[in-house]
CSV table of C-alpha atoms in Angstrom, one decimal:
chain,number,residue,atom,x,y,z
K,1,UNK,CA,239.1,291.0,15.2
K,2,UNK,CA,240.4,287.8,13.5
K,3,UNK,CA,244.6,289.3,12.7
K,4,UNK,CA,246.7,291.4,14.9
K,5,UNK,CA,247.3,294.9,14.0
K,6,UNK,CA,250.1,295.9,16.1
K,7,UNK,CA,250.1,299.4,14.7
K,8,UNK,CA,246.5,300.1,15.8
K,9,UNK,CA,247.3,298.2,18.9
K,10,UNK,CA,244.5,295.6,18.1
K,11,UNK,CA,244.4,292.1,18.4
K,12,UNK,CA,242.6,288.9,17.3
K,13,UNK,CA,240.1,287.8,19.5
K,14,UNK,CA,239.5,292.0,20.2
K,15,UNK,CA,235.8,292.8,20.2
K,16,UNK,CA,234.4,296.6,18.9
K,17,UNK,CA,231.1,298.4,18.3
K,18,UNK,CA,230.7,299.7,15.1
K,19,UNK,CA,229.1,303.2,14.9
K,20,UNK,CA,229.2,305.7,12.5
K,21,UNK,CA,230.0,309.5,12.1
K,22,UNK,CA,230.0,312.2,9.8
K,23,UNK,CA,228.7,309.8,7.3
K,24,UNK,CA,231.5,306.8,8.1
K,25,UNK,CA,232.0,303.9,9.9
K,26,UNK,CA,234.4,303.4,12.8
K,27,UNK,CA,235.3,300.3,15.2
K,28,UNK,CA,235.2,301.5,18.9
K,29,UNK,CA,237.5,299.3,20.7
K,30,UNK,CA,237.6,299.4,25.3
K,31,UNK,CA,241.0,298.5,26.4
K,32,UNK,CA,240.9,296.5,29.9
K,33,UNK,CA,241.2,300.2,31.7
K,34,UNK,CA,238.1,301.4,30.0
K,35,UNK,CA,240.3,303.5,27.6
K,36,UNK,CA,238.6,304.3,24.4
K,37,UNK,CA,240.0,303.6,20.7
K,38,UNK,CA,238.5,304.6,17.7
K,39,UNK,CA,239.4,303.4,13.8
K,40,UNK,CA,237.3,303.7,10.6
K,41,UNK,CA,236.7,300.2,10.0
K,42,UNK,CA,238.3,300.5,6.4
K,43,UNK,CA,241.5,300.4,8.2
K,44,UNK,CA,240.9,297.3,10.2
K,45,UNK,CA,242.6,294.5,9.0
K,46,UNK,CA,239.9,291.5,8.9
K,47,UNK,CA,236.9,291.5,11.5
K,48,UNK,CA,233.8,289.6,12.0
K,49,UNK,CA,230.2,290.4,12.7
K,50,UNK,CA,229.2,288.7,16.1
K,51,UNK,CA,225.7,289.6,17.4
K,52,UNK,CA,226.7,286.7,20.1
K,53,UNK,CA,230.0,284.7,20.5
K,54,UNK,CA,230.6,280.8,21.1
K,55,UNK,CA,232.7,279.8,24.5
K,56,UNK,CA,235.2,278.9,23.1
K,57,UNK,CA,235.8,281.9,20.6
K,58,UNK,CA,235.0,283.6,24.3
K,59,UNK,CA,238.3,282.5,26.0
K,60,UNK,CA,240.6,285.0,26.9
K,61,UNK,CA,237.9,287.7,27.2
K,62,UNK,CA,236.2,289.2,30.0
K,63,UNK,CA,232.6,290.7,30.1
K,64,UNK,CA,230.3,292.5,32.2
K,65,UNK,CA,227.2,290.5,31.4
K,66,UNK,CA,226.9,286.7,30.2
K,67,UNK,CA,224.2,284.7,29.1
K,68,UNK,CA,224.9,281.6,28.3
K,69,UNK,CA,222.3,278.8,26.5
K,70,UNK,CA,223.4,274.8,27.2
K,71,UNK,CA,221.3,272.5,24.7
K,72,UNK,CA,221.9,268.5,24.7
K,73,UNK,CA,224.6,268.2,22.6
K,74,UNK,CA,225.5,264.6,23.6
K,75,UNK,CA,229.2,264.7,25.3
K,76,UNK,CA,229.8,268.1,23.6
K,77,UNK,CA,229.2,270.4,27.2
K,78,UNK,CA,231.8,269.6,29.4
K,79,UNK,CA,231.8,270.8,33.4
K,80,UNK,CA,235.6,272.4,31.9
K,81,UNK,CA,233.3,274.5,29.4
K,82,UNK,CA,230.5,275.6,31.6
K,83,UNK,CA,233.5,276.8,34.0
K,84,UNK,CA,235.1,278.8,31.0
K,85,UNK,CA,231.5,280.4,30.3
K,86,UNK,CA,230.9,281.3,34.0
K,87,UNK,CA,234.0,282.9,34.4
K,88,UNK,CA,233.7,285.1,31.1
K,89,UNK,CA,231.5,287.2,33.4
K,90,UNK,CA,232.4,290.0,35.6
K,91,UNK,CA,229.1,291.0,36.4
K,92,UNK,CA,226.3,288.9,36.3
K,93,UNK,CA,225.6,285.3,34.5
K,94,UNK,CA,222.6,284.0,33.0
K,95,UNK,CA,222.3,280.3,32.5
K,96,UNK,CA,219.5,278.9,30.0
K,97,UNK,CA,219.5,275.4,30.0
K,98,UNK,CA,217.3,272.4,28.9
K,99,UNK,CA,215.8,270.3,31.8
K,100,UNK,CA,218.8,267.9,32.4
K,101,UNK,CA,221.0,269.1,30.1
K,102,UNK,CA,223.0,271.2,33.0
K,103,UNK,CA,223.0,268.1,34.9
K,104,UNK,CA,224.9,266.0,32.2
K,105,UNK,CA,227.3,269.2,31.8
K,106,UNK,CA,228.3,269.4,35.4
K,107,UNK,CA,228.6,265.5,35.7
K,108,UNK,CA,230.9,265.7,32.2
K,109,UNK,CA,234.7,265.7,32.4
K,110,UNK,CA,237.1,266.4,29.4
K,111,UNK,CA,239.4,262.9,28.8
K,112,UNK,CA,242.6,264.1,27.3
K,113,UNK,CA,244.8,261.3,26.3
K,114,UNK,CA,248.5,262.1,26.1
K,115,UNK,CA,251.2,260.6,25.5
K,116,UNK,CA,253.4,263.1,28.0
């Protein structure tokens, strides 16, 4: 979900699967309780596909299983983001990283400069 719909009680940032039945598609949303809601997707306001999701568009959400993949992206991985991906998971987390690369990450702190 990328817009609040507070009449279907759905909220950005709210992921679904999409199935379909007698020949139409529905979004099947899981409340925190395990408590199931079901749509036809024609009524959801605006969605995206996601097959996988980035950390940050992550935050906020909780799941079961998370694999996460750090690359060298010079100064981009942070230890602040790793902690964000870890802590997605409730379950189990899987970490794929380039030789070195988790090293930089962990040794990585975010500089915030502020004037407050």
């Amino acid at each position: 979900m990328t817009q609040n719909d507070y009449s279907l009680g759905i909220y950005n940032g709210d992921t679904a699967l999409v199935k379909e039945k007698d020949d139409k598609a529905y979004a099947v949303f899981f409340d925190k309780t395990g408590t199931k809601k079901e749509h036809l997707l024609t009524l959801i306001p605006k969605w995206e596909v996601a097959f996988a999701l980035t950390i940050h568009k992550s935050q906020g959400s909780e799941f079961d299983d998370v694999m996460t993949v750090l690359t060298g992206a010079g100064g981009f991985l942070t230890k602040e983001l790793l902690y964000t991906a870890l802590t997605r998971a409730k379950r189990n987390f899987i970490l794929f990283s380039e030789p070195g690369t988790l090293k930089d990450c962990v040794s990585t702190k975010i500089s915030r400069y502020s004037n407050l």
